[in-house]
Amino acid sequence: MSEPGFAPRPTLEAVAARAGVSRATASRVVNGSEGVRAPLVERVRRAVDELGYVPNQAARTLVTRRNDAIAVVVAEPETRFFTDPFFAQQVRGISRELTAHDNQLVLLLTEGTADYQRVGRYLAGGHVDGALIFSLHAEDELPALARRAGVPTVIGGRPGWSDDRTLYVDCDNRGGARDAVRYLLGLGRRQVAHIAGPLDQTASVDRLDGFRDVLPDADPRLIVEGDFTPEGGARAMTALLERVPDLDAVFVASDVMASGALRVLRTVGRRVPEDVAVVGFDDMVSVAEWTDPPLTTVHQDIEEMGRLMAGLLLRTLEPPAQGGAEPVRAASIVTPTRLVVRASA
Amino acid sequence: MSEPGFAPRPTLEAVAARAGVSRATASRVVNGSEGVRAPLVERVRRAVDELGYVPNQAARTLVTRRNDAIAVVVAEPETRFFTDPFFAQQVRGISRELTAHDNQLVLLLTEGTADYQRVGRYLAGGHVDGALIFSLHAEDELPALARRAGVPTVIGGRPGWSDDRTLYVDCDNRGGARDAVRYLLGLGRRQVAHIAGPLDQTASVDRLDGFRDVLPDADPRLIVEGDFTPEGGARAMTALLERVPDLDAVFVASDVMASGALRVLRTVGRRVPEDVAVVGFDDMVSVAEWTDPPLTTVHQDIEEMGRLMAGLLLRTLEPPAQGGAEPVRAASIVTPTRLVVRASA
DNA sequence: ATGAAAGCGCTAACAT
DNA sequence: ATGTTAGCGCTTTCAT
């Protein structure tokens, strides 16, 4: 299977020879350029089929400077990437969009900043036409790295700095959080707590801000920082229960953390939603529908966001349409959220 | 960030000029070849740094025929790929091994056979040096496709056909299943059922065979086929309960399915393990430790298998060591399993 | 509409 | 030890 030196792949040259045309014409046919007469097209096509010709991508890239591949860079320990369905759905959206445009997805996993150099080299090496960067914590230098490498980038989630040359796709975290808290209040809850995500990520901060928009005078003890894992959610819930034993509701910044919180609640015998109402965030179906009880949560269309990211990047890559009209500047996207009511609140 | 026509990346030529050497020497330094005198090496290094030179991969690939990239092809709806922690762990092992050898991972997701052509083109296009193929169902033509493309391949899981030119990495499914069933019997259980995986996959068949090795005369009604999802496990459990109400143990072919089965058991009020003992397969920690009760299961080192797959493939790719000795033929690998006892049995 | 020819940036013989 | 040179397979002017 790996015997070296076997059947070399046919080249364009071979196709041209077989079709009795020049390499240039063969190339035109292969790339679907206009202006090759039908019979020739036909002959070249046949030659391609007969030979099983497939263009050599390296050669093509060398001249076109196009890879038709984009990198997905995840600045998060691989553990979380694979454990958290959030990424899964996002990547799925991306993959779909890229595939639809004949682009490949190159996955670059980083296990801490030690890998950043490797990623930098890769991006600068011209392997990919663009990059999608994920899960940035404050001060993350991945985007800067991509910029230095001259690789167009779209970021997943609002970056910590503002600067409108940086494109990103995010959902309305703050608005979604407000909806969640208002809903809880509407239920008549009086002591609403919040389990936040890691506060070095904007999504966490935005959700916390939404919480505060509605409850500006909330007792600070009602707010605990988690880490987007079930264990973290469990720990946070335990802490909350200890500090504010009479809480009657909690808005958790992610479904995954909420699942951990629910577990703790069940363990200590608090009924959900009777004693404590719980609202999550994300609407990760695989989590929210399977918790006990099923989770009321803020829905965001994660897969769609992935698709949007890829679409935005691809658009950025397109040649600046030469119609005299000023090119429509690609812009960041913020998608809406909506509350999905299940049983936990 | 995407302004076209800005700072072209420096070429080797530029580095050579700046260092005052020939392109060849610059190349030697960049690639760490022996036999360049220290002062020159120094000068070239400096030029590289000053210019921020990074080799153009396309150009390099064109001549070396090496991509330093391998494809991971998953023959499974993306949904399952991202939902099932099994893949996650496997990919993680692969990613680690590849990274350690400076190889990139290109993820090729296929959503049904419609995508096979696309994958075939990609493999044949010479984008990657090899492929790792996953989750094959019977009659899957992905491996044939890779072979036609001339791309060395290692398969995850024993393929359905035998032919020892095909390399694969799998765990001892049959032995693990035997251990599980024997353990259940050792507990004094008399009516041991089995929830199998999809029987068009060898892993499922092998686990079922292990079950039968120990219980050759098991009532056929004790065996139900699932689909490696929690829902499938739940359905299978329900069916089992209906057919054989007095069953007192069940060996489930995957932890993920077992989680669904446990849910059903809880719902209908059977205590685990008192009324029904449950043993899973995989030891997917994120699942097995979090079920209620925690799952006794057959452990396989999934991440390690990923690593082994990548290692095996990389070895296949190496030039056939020129020491006169006959090259050690790379061989398929079967890893051991072991029972991990938690609370469910 | 088609062909000839000039590279894209790099590595690897081959010379020196 | 270093430089010269010939491609790798392809796209793309530029002629015709």
XYZ file of C-alpha atoms (C1' of nucleotides) in Angstrom:
722
model
C 0.000 0.000 0.000
C 2.893 2.269 0.624
C 5.364 0.725 -1.797
C 7.360 3.660 -2.951
C 7.834 4.345 -6.600
C 4.597 2.993 -7.933
C 2.182 4.397 -10.450
C 3.068 8.064 -10.520
C -0.018 10.236 -10.779
C -0.600 11.530 -14.268
C 0.224 15.167 -14.874
C -1.526 17.815 -16.887
C 1.139 17.227 -19.495
C 0.001 13.645 -19.888
C -3.608 14.687 -20.213
C -2.703 17.260 -22.838
C -0.690 14.759 -24.813
C -3.447 12.201 -24.753
C -6.017 14.761 -25.823
C -3.687 16.127 -28.451
C -3.787 19.672 -27.134
C -1.407 21.976 -25.338
C -1.002 22.031 -21.612
C -2.592 25.452 -21.555
C -5.775 24.231 -23.140
C -5.902 21.221 -20.892
C -5.530 23.555 -17.945
C -8.359 25.732 -19.187
C -10.669 22.799 -19.467
C -9.748 21.458 -16.082
C -10.388 24.833 -14.509
C -13.539 25.480 -16.429
C -12.338 28.600 -18.205
C -14.419 30.010 -20.998
C -13.364 29.906 -24.583
C -12.358 26.391 -25.421
C -14.293 24.830 -28.232
C -16.604 21.996 -27.388
C -14.831 19.172 -29.200
C -11.578 19.972 -27.500
C -13.268 20.226 -24.150
C -14.718 16.837 -24.810
C -11.374 15.286 -25.688
C -9.662 16.719 -22.664
C -12.447 15.553 -20.393
C -12.119 12.074 -21.743
C -8.377 12.092 -21.269
C -8.847 13.229 -17.679
C -11.223 10.396 -17.005
C -9.172 7.763 -18.716
C -6.052 8.761 -16.910
C -7.738 9.433 -13.615
C -6.096 12.794 -13.537
C -6.306 14.907 -10.406
C -4.522 18.261 -10.298
C -1.532 18.467 -8.048
C -2.519 20.914 -5.386
C 0.986 21.962 -4.455
C 1.798 22.995 -7.976
C -1.436 24.829 -8.274
C -1.009 26.611 -4.981
C 2.491 27.611 -5.900
C 1.194 29.700 -8.726
C -2.255 30.753 -7.617
C -1.391 31.344 -3.985
C -4.650 29.759 -3.115
C -4.955 26.719 -0.930
C -8.682 26.287 -0.710
C -8.083 25.339 2.837
C -8.692 27.228 6.004
C -7.433 26.553 9.491
C -9.527 26.240 12.580
C -7.386 27.158 15.540
C -8.586 26.296 18.986
C -6.925 28.055 21.861
C -8.104 25.646 24.426
C -6.723 22.458 25.883
C -7.731 19.645 23.573
C -9.582 18.116 26.442
C -12.141 20.856 26.434
C -12.358 21.062 22.727
C -13.428 17.496 22.488
C -15.400 17.339 25.637
C -17.530 20.341 25.117
C -20.312 19.909 22.599
C -20.126 23.613 21.979
C -17.051 23.292 19.830
C -18.430 20.243 18.172
C -21.437 22.068 16.871
C -19.444 25.063 15.852
C -16.970 22.998 13.879
C -19.792 21.191 12.254
C -21.236 24.418 10.959
C -17.850 25.453 9.728
C -17.212 22.161 8.064
C -20.508 22.323 6.238
C -19.924 25.800 4.931
C -16.384 25.086 3.862
C -17.321 21.891 2.131
C -20.017 23.704 0.244
C -17.330 25.998 -1.111
C -14.823 23.270 -1.812
C -12.556 24.327 0.950
C -10.779 22.029 3.347
C -10.690 22.308 7.080
C -7.358 22.010 8.806
C -7.702 21.583 12.513
C -5.003 23.162 14.640
C -5.286 22.172 18.251
C -3.169 23.977 20.775
C -2.321 22.703 24.195
C -1.251 25.908 25.816
C 0.863 28.736 24.545
C 3.780 26.417 23.934
C 2.087 25.405 20.714
C 1.593 28.919 19.484
C 4.897 29.019 17.718
C 4.019 25.937 15.815
C 0.709 27.422 14.801
C 2.411 30.661 13.816
C 4.807 28.817 11.572
C 1.993 26.916 10.039
C -0.079 29.971 9.277
C 2.907 31.859 7.938
C 3.879 28.848 5.836
C 1.028 29.619 3.530
C -0.774 26.347 4.071
C -4.115 28.014 4.420
C -5.957 30.973 3.003
C -7.473 32.051 6.266
C -8.036 31.130 9.869
C -10.926 30.774 12.241
C -9.824 31.316 15.804
C -11.652 30.134 18.863
C -12.079 30.435 22.519
C -9.875 33.353 23.237
C -9.010 34.264 26.703
C -7.937 37.732 27.577
C -4.615 38.760 26.154
C -4.476 35.820 23.832
C -1.933 36.474 21.156
C -3.212 34.079 18.578
C -4.970 36.780 16.563
C -1.854 38.938 16.543
C 0.059 35.937 15.387
C -2.332 35.362 12.536
C -2.145 38.987 11.542
C 1.621 38.905 11.508
C 1.426 35.837 9.334
C -0.737 37.844 6.976
C -3.609 35.412 7.262
C -7.161 36.780 7.171
C -8.986 35.791 10.288
C -12.422 35.582 11.791
C -12.774 35.098 15.503
C -15.358 32.993 17.288
C -16.810 35.156 20.006
C -16.296 38.857 20.601
C -12.621 39.505 21.215
C -11.520 41.283 24.353
C -10.267 44.334 22.558
C -12.181 46.484 20.193
C -10.932 47.510 16.854
C -13.234 47.125 13.945
C -10.740 45.575 11.645
C -11.163 42.423 13.622
C -14.020 40.315 12.378
C -15.923 38.074 14.703
C -19.175 36.208 15.079
C -20.883 36.024 18.415
C -24.358 35.678 19.819
C -26.137 38.300 21.852
C -24.789 37.049 25.160
C -25.857 40.058 27.146
C -29.374 40.174 25.782
C -29.816 36.452 26.275
C -28.696 36.750 29.877
C -31.139 39.550 30.491
C -33.977 37.438 29.123
C -33.020 34.576 31.386
C -32.905 36.669 34.520
C -36.120 38.511 33.732
C -37.828 35.197 33.158
C -36.695 34.000 36.561
C -37.917 37.196 38.144
C -41.215 36.806 36.293
C -41.531 33.431 37.958
C -41.548 35.255 41.247
C -38.029 34.294 42.292
C -36.395 36.696 44.686
C -32.904 35.379 45.274
C -31.442 34.829 41.845
C -27.836 33.662 41.761
C -25.464 33.485 38.828
C -22.794 30.955 37.990
C -20.543 32.757 35.555
C -18.052 31.365 33.086
C -14.344 32.154 33.319
C -14.261 35.924 33.447
C -11.287 36.210 31.169
C -13.611 35.375 28.276
C -15.941 37.964 26.877
C -18.860 35.565 26.616
C -18.749 35.126 30.373
C -18.391 38.813 31.022
C -21.217 39.690 28.660
C -23.544 37.192 30.296
C -22.640 38.522 33.702
C -23.273 42.040 32.465
C -26.693 40.968 31.258
C -27.384 39.550 34.695
C -26.355 42.842 36.272
C -28.390 44.861 33.794
C -31.486 43.345 35.344
C -30.203 42.936 38.874
C -27.832 45.830 39.409
C -28.041 45.572 43.161
C -27.553 41.846 43.465
C -25.649 40.713 46.514
C -22.110 39.921 45.289
C -22.259 36.620 47.108
C -24.865 35.546 44.581
C -22.256 35.506 41.844
C -19.702 32.735 41.515
C -17.238 32.121 38.739
C -17.137 28.686 37.137
C -15.106 27.275 34.277
C -17.543 25.895 31.711
C -17.150 22.304 32.912
C -19.723 20.173 34.768
C -17.349 19.886 37.701
C -16.914 23.624 37.824
C -20.662 24.072 37.757
C -21.002 21.619 40.607
C -18.369 23.382 42.681
C -19.943 26.747 42.059
C -23.375 25.458 43.043
C -21.996 24.037 46.253
C -20.361 27.337 47.089
C -23.530 29.228 46.328
C -25.638 26.987 48.529
C -23.270 27.524 51.358
C -23.165 31.283 51.044
C -26.811 31.909 50.285
C -28.809 28.968 51.571
C -32.120 30.566 50.727
C -31.494 31.190 47.044
C -34.439 30.189 44.896
C -33.056 30.523 41.382
C -29.809 30.382 39.492
C -28.881 31.501 36.056
C -25.946 29.418 34.866
C -23.741 30.707 32.075
C -23.638 27.379 30.248
C -25.670 24.202 29.970
C -22.656 22.096 30.676
C -22.075 23.860 33.985
C -25.794 23.732 34.674
C -25.708 19.953 34.421
C -23.163 19.908 37.231
C -25.218 22.359 39.250
C -28.343 20.242 38.857
C -26.469 17.237 40.103
C -25.506 19.049 43.270
C -29.022 20.334 43.775
C -30.369 16.820 43.460
C -27.747 15.479 45.838
C -28.573 17.968 48.562
C -32.270 17.370 48.097
C -33.399 20.670 46.633
C -36.156 20.165 44.159
C -35.843 21.744 40.732
C -37.708 23.877 39.881
C -39.874 23.932 42.995
C -37.137 24.961 45.434
C -34.602 26.288 42.990
C -35.290 27.289 39.410
C -32.388 26.819 37.015
C -31.785 28.426 33.644
C -28.778 27.579 31.508
C -27.219 29.098 28.429
C -26.401 27.594 25.010
C -29.231 25.128 24.507
C -26.843 22.390 23.795
C -29.510 19.883 22.990
C -27.389 16.881 23.864
C -27.056 18.324 27.344
C -30.169 20.375 27.990
C -32.658 17.752 26.927
C -31.010 15.070 28.954
C -30.507 16.676 32.284
C -32.887 15.809 35.086
C -35.084 17.771 34.858
C -34.609 18.977 31.286
C -33.065 22.398 31.245
C -34.707 25.714 30.543
C -32.019 27.629 28.739
C -31.036 30.455 26.445
C -30.805 29.160 22.922
C -28.129 30.231 20.509
C -27.680 28.657 17.115
C -24.153 27.437 17.472
C -23.902 25.520 14.252
C -25.219 28.518 12.379
C -22.589 30.667 14.007
C -19.946 28.300 12.738
C -21.413 28.529 9.297
C -21.466 32.298 9.506
C -17.848 32.436 10.572
C -16.749 30.352 7.652
C -18.933 32.298 5.275
C -17.588 35.597 6.489
C -14.016 34.457 6.124
C -14.594 33.074 2.671
C -16.142 36.347 1.604
C -13.150 38.228 2.941
C -10.953 36.074 0.768
C -12.776 36.778 -2.427
C -11.070 39.093 -4.859
C -12.339 42.649 -4.236
C -15.132 42.563 -6.811
C -13.957 44.812 -9.583
C -17.255 46.516 -10.261
C -16.368 50.150 -9.557
C -18.715 50.096 -6.576
C -16.971 50.344 -3.248
C -16.657 46.826 -1.913
C -19.110 46.032 0.836
C -16.898 45.848 3.892
C -17.438 42.530 5.572
C -18.670 43.095 9.091
C -18.817 41.188 12.327
C -22.031 39.384 13.116
C -24.038 39.122 16.322
C -26.792 36.519 16.274
C -29.949 36.612 18.365
C -30.783 34.282 21.245
C -34.106 33.099 22.601
C -35.252 31.447 25.750
C -36.274 27.804 25.503
C -38.462 26.751 28.372
C -38.213 23.150 29.530
C -38.708 21.886 33.043
C -35.977 23.346 35.217
C -37.518 26.798 35.471
C -6.181 42.330 7.682
C -6.948 41.016 4.252
C -5.733 43.938 2.180
C -4.518 42.324 -0.979
C -1.130 43.019 -2.394
C 0.711 43.781 0.816
C 4.121 42.699 2.079
C 4.937 39.646 0.026
C 6.527 36.943 2.126
C 10.282 36.813 1.688
C 11.657 33.926 -0.342
C 14.709 31.778 0.122
C 16.295 33.853 -2.570
C 15.962 36.938 -0.418
C 17.440 35.180 2.564
C 20.359 33.957 0.496
C 20.996 37.417 -0.885
C 20.920 39.007 2.509
C 23.246 36.390 3.959
C 25.479 36.621 0.947
C 25.287 32.942 0.090
C 23.663 30.845 -2.584
C 20.110 29.662 -2.391
C 21.348 26.123 -1.971
C 23.303 26.963 1.135
C 20.409 28.888 2.564
C 18.223 25.891 1.916
C 20.696 23.619 3.662
C 20.688 25.764 6.736
C 16.950 26.064 6.804
C 16.583 22.322 6.535
C 19.333 21.564 8.990
C 21.547 19.657 6.595
C 25.059 18.792 7.659
C 28.097 20.385 6.181
C 27.645 24.100 6.261
C 30.314 25.965 8.139
C 29.299 27.644 11.342
C 29.790 31.272 10.312
C 27.615 30.827 7.261
C 24.992 29.017 9.250
C 25.006 31.950 11.586
C 24.585 34.490 8.835
C 21.762 32.609 7.212
C 20.013 32.203 10.539
C 20.223 35.881 11.147
C 18.869 36.679 7.710
C 15.979 34.312 8.321
C 15.156 36.044 11.563
C 15.491 39.527 10.224
C 13.322 38.811 7.249
C 10.861 36.665 9.134
C 11.324 34.003 6.513
C 9.081 30.967 6.544
C 9.463 28.361 3.807
C 6.663 28.191 1.287
C 5.142 24.824 1.831
C 3.663 24.483 -1.624
C 7.008 24.942 -3.276
C 8.606 22.495 -0.920
C 5.911 19.913 -1.385
C 6.135 20.234 -5.109
C 9.657 18.966 -5.089
C 9.818 16.718 -2.039
C 6.429 15.165 -2.506
C 5.981 15.437 1.182
C 3.189 17.352 2.834
C 3.830 16.613 6.459
C 0.132 16.430 6.772
C -2.125 13.469 7.175
C -5.865 13.222 6.784
C -8.259 11.866 9.331
C -11.287 10.598 7.497
C -14.408 9.861 9.460
C -17.022 7.733 7.803
C -19.775 8.795 10.069
C -22.348 11.542 10.090
C -20.750 14.574 11.630
C -23.341 14.461 14.311
C -21.935 11.312 15.752
C -18.372 12.333 15.282
C -18.842 15.345 17.439
C -21.268 13.870 19.838
C -19.429 10.757 20.714
C -16.483 11.260 23.046
C -14.942 8.179 21.509
C -13.851 10.057 18.432
C -12.757 12.964 20.502
C -10.286 10.925 22.450
C -9.046 9.129 19.408
C -8.422 12.346 17.522
C -6.678 13.741 20.502
C -4.220 10.866 20.538
C -3.673 11.280 16.844
C -3.194 14.994 17.129
C -0.603 14.556 19.825
C 1.414 12.042 17.900
C 1.281 14.025 14.692
C 2.254 17.228 16.383
C 5.195 15.501 17.972
C 6.369 14.629 14.480
C 5.613 18.011 12.988
C 2.751 16.757 10.960
C -0.542 18.467 10.484
C -3.956 16.968 10.884
C -6.496 17.556 8.174
C -9.961 16.560 9.213
C -12.177 15.139 6.500
C -15.731 14.703 7.665
C -18.104 12.795 5.473
C -21.833 13.038 5.659
C -22.743 9.882 3.850
C -21.304 8.338 0.743
C -22.158 11.418 -1.291
C -19.033 12.994 0.107
C -16.793 10.136 -0.839
C -15.975 11.553 -4.210
C -14.847 14.754 -2.629
C -12.633 12.848 -0.232
C -11.274 10.755 -3.066
C -10.313 13.838 -5.010
C -8.709 15.320 -1.985
C -6.622 12.273 -1.243
C -5.619 11.860 -4.860
C -4.766 15.550 -5.071
C -1.694 14.861 -3.028
C -2.644 17.099 -0.147
C -1.640 14.574 2.424
C 0.963 11.894 2.893
C -1.356 9.391 4.432
C -4.790 8.817 5.837
C -6.340 7.521 9.004
C -9.779 6.123 8.380
C -12.447 5.635 10.976
C -15.652 4.045 11.874
C -16.074 1.788 8.958
C -19.248 -0.011 8.356
C -19.386 -3.141 6.310
C -18.660 -2.679 2.641
C -17.344 0.780 3.145
C -15.359 1.822 0.132
C -13.301 4.518 1.730
C -10.229 2.300 2.108
C -10.429 1.236 -1.516
C -10.669 4.849 -2.441
C -7.557 5.689 -0.463
C -5.710 2.814 -2.040
C -6.668 3.948 -5.523
C -5.444 7.387 -4.621
C -2.161 5.806 -3.674
C -2.354 7.103 -0.140
C -0.972 4.921 2.652
C -3.641 4.230 5.184
C -4.211 2.940 8.670
C -7.688 2.009 9.752
C -9.235 2.561 13.159
C -10.815 -0.700 14.177
C -10.482 -4.058 12.536
C -11.822 -3.859 9.006
C -14.521 -6.233 7.894
C -12.343 -8.044 5.419
C -9.048 -9.680 6.069
C -6.001 -9.092 4.038
C -2.833 -8.386 5.806
C -1.758 -5.513 3.670
C -4.355 -3.476 5.451
C -3.049 -1.944 8.631
C -5.331 -1.254 11.521
C -5.358 -0.582 15.226
C -8.057 -2.027 17.404
C -8.553 -3.140 20.965
C -9.281 -6.664 22.044
C -13.021 -6.297 21.746
C -13.767 -9.962 22.015
C -11.559 -10.558 25.023
C -12.923 -7.509 26.776
C -16.470 -8.664 26.201
C -15.639 -12.084 27.621
C -14.218 -10.475 30.747
C -17.332 -8.401 31.200
C -19.697 -11.321 30.888
C -17.619 -13.578 33.109
C -17.564 -10.868 35.733
C -21.338 -10.627 35.638
C -21.618 -14.380 35.951
C -19.164 -14.271 38.839
C -21.544 -11.901 40.556
C -24.108 -14.655 40.454
C -26.232 -13.195 37.691
C -28.237 -15.729 35.737
C -30.028 -13.787 33.036
C -27.367 -11.749 31.317
C -28.552 -9.694 28.364
C -26.503 -7.895 25.753
C -27.078 -4.608 24.008
C -24.926 -4.802 20.922
C -23.662 -2.037 18.692
C -24.616 -1.828 15.017
C -23.734 -5.235 13.674
C -22.298 -3.885 10.475
C -19.269 -2.817 12.456
C -16.657 -5.301 13.513
C -16.308 -3.844 16.987
C -19.940 -4.697 17.633
C -19.624 -8.133 16.143
C -16.473 -8.881 18.094
C -18.076 -7.830 21.364
C -21.103 -9.936 20.615
C -18.830 -12.856 19.801
C -17.124 -12.401 23.158
C -20.523 -12.478 24.831
C -21.345 -15.697 23.014
C -17.982 -17.222 23.807
C -19.030 -17.215 27.428
C -22.750 -17.720 26.963
C -23.058 -19.867 23.852
C -26.555 -20.953 24.757
C -27.979 -17.563 25.616
C -31.598 -17.059 24.700
C -31.600 -14.989 21.503
C -34.133 -12.666 23.043
C -31.390 -11.556 25.416
C -29.565 -9.876 22.574
C -30.670 -6.575 21.087
C -28.901 -4.424 18.576
C -28.367 -0.737 19.371
C -26.631 2.043 17.528
C -24.006 3.495 19.850
C -26.186 6.428 20.891
C -27.811 7.026 24.286
C -31.238 6.918 22.659
C -30.428 3.636 21.004
C -29.293 2.235 24.334
C -32.510 3.390 25.920
C -34.637 1.809 23.221
C -32.734 -1.430 23.434
C -33.104 -1.543 27.196
C -36.815 -0.972 26.924
C -37.142 -3.784 24.427
C -35.101 -6.087 26.600
C -37.194 -5.385 29.668
C -40.295 -6.192 27.760
C -39.007 -9.425 26.317
C -37.176 -10.727 29.341
C -38.647 -9.045 32.401
C -36.596 -11.113 34.795
C -33.159 -10.243 33.414
C -30.691 -9.431 36.156
C -27.699 -8.144 34.208
C -26.841 -6.501 30.943
C -23.569 -6.088 29.147
C -23.806 -3.017 26.948
C -21.426 -2.636 24.020
C -20.661 1.003 24.764
C -20.743 3.419 27.674
C -22.756 5.896 25.717
C -25.476 3.323 25.104
C -25.188 2.207 28.707
C -26.008 5.723 29.862
C -29.275 5.492 27.970
C -29.963 2.040 29.354
C -29.364 3.238 32.909
C -31.834 6.014 32.418
C -34.511 3.560 31.389
C -33.733 1.293 34.288
C -34.058 4.196 36.685
C -37.284 5.294 35.093
C -38.926 1.907 35.452
C -37.677 1.605 38.987
C -35.128 -1.170 38.677
C -32.272 -0.601 41.012
C -28.758 -0.780 39.661
C -26.905 -2.897 40.520
C -29.206 -4.610 43.022
C -31.886 -5.622 40.525
C -29.936 -5.298 37.330
C -26.162 -5.164 37.057
C -24.823 -3.152 34.148
C -21.415 -3.295 32.504
C -20.432 -0.998 29.672
C -17.586 -0.894 27.206
C -15.039 1.823 26.430
C -14.488 3.455 29.793
C -15.202 6.845 28.394
C -14.439 8.624 31.599
C -16.622 11.604 30.799
C -19.541 9.220 30.558
C -18.775 6.308 32.838
C -17.879 8.346 35.881
C -20.913 10.539 35.584
C -23.680 8.077 35.099
C -25.880 7.281 38.032
C -24.572 5.004 39.368
C -21.064 5.254 37.943
C -20.497 2.613 35.352
C -18.515 -0.591 35.641
C -17.021 -0.989 32.217
C -14.384 -2.483 29.978
C -11.537 -0.067 29.647
C -9.703 0.510 26.419
C -7.107 3.189 26.003
C -8.680 5.139 23.209
C -6.280 8.018 23.124
C -3.384 5.608 23.034
C -4.985 3.841 20.105
C -5.143 7.133 18.285
C -1.519 7.689 19.013
C -0.668 4.215 17.806
C -2.555 4.718 14.577
C -0.704 7.896 13.816
C 2.610 6.351 14.811
C 2.022 3.336 12.622
C 1.127 5.485 9.649
C 4.092 7.744 10.111
C 6.382 4.725 10.253
C 4.886 3.421 7.035
C 5.737 6.692 5.408
C 9.371 6.666 6.372
C 11.817 5.860 3.629
C 12.543 2.099 3.695
C 15.594 2.254 5.956
C 18.494 1.552 3.723
C 20.420 -0.690 6.080
C 20.595 -3.939 4.080
C 18.417 -5.574 6.714
C 14.935 -6.440 5.521
C 12.652 -3.657 6.649
C 10.516 -4.592 9.612
C 7.076 -4.823 8.066
C 4.755 -2.558 9.949
C 1.964 -4.599 11.462
C -1.518 -4.034 12.774
C -1.934 -3.575 16.495
C -4.447 -4.974 18.941
C -4.405 -3.359 22.356
C -5.516 -5.016 25.597
C -8.587 -4.120 27.608
C -9.313 -4.407 31.314
C -12.384 -4.298 33.455
C -12.871 -1.192 35.596
C -15.263 -1.811 38.447
C -17.353 1.109 39.618
C -20.830 0.928 41.049
C -23.156 -0.375 38.373
C -22.057 -4.015 38.685
C -9.536 29.783 -29.826
C -5.097 27.782 -29.052
C -0.164 27.320 -28.118
C 4.540 28.715 -26.388
C 6.920 30.066 -22.685
C 7.857 32.175 -18.388
C 7.900 31.534 -13.925
C 5.740 30.327 -8.748
C 9.727 28.972 -4.486
C 12.008 25.303 -3.417
C 15.280 20.989 -3.195
C 18.691 17.950 -4.907
C 21.920 16.432 -8.086
C 25.963 17.736 -9.915
C 30.048 20.765 -10.281
C 33.620 23.000 -8.349
C 31.968 23.237 1.785
C 29.553 25.958 -1.464
C 27.535 27.283 -5.798
C 25.051 26.227 -10.309
C 21.390 24.331 -12.360
C 17.574 21.609 -13.535
C 13.291 20.678 -12.696
C 8.655 19.602 -9.456
C 3.303 20.500 -12.056
C 0.761 24.054 -12.733
C -1.378 28.762 -14.342
C -1.128 32.680 -17.060
C 0.433 36.270 -19.884
C 1.536 36.952 -24.524
C 1.749 35.680 -29.281
C -0.457 33.708 -33.039
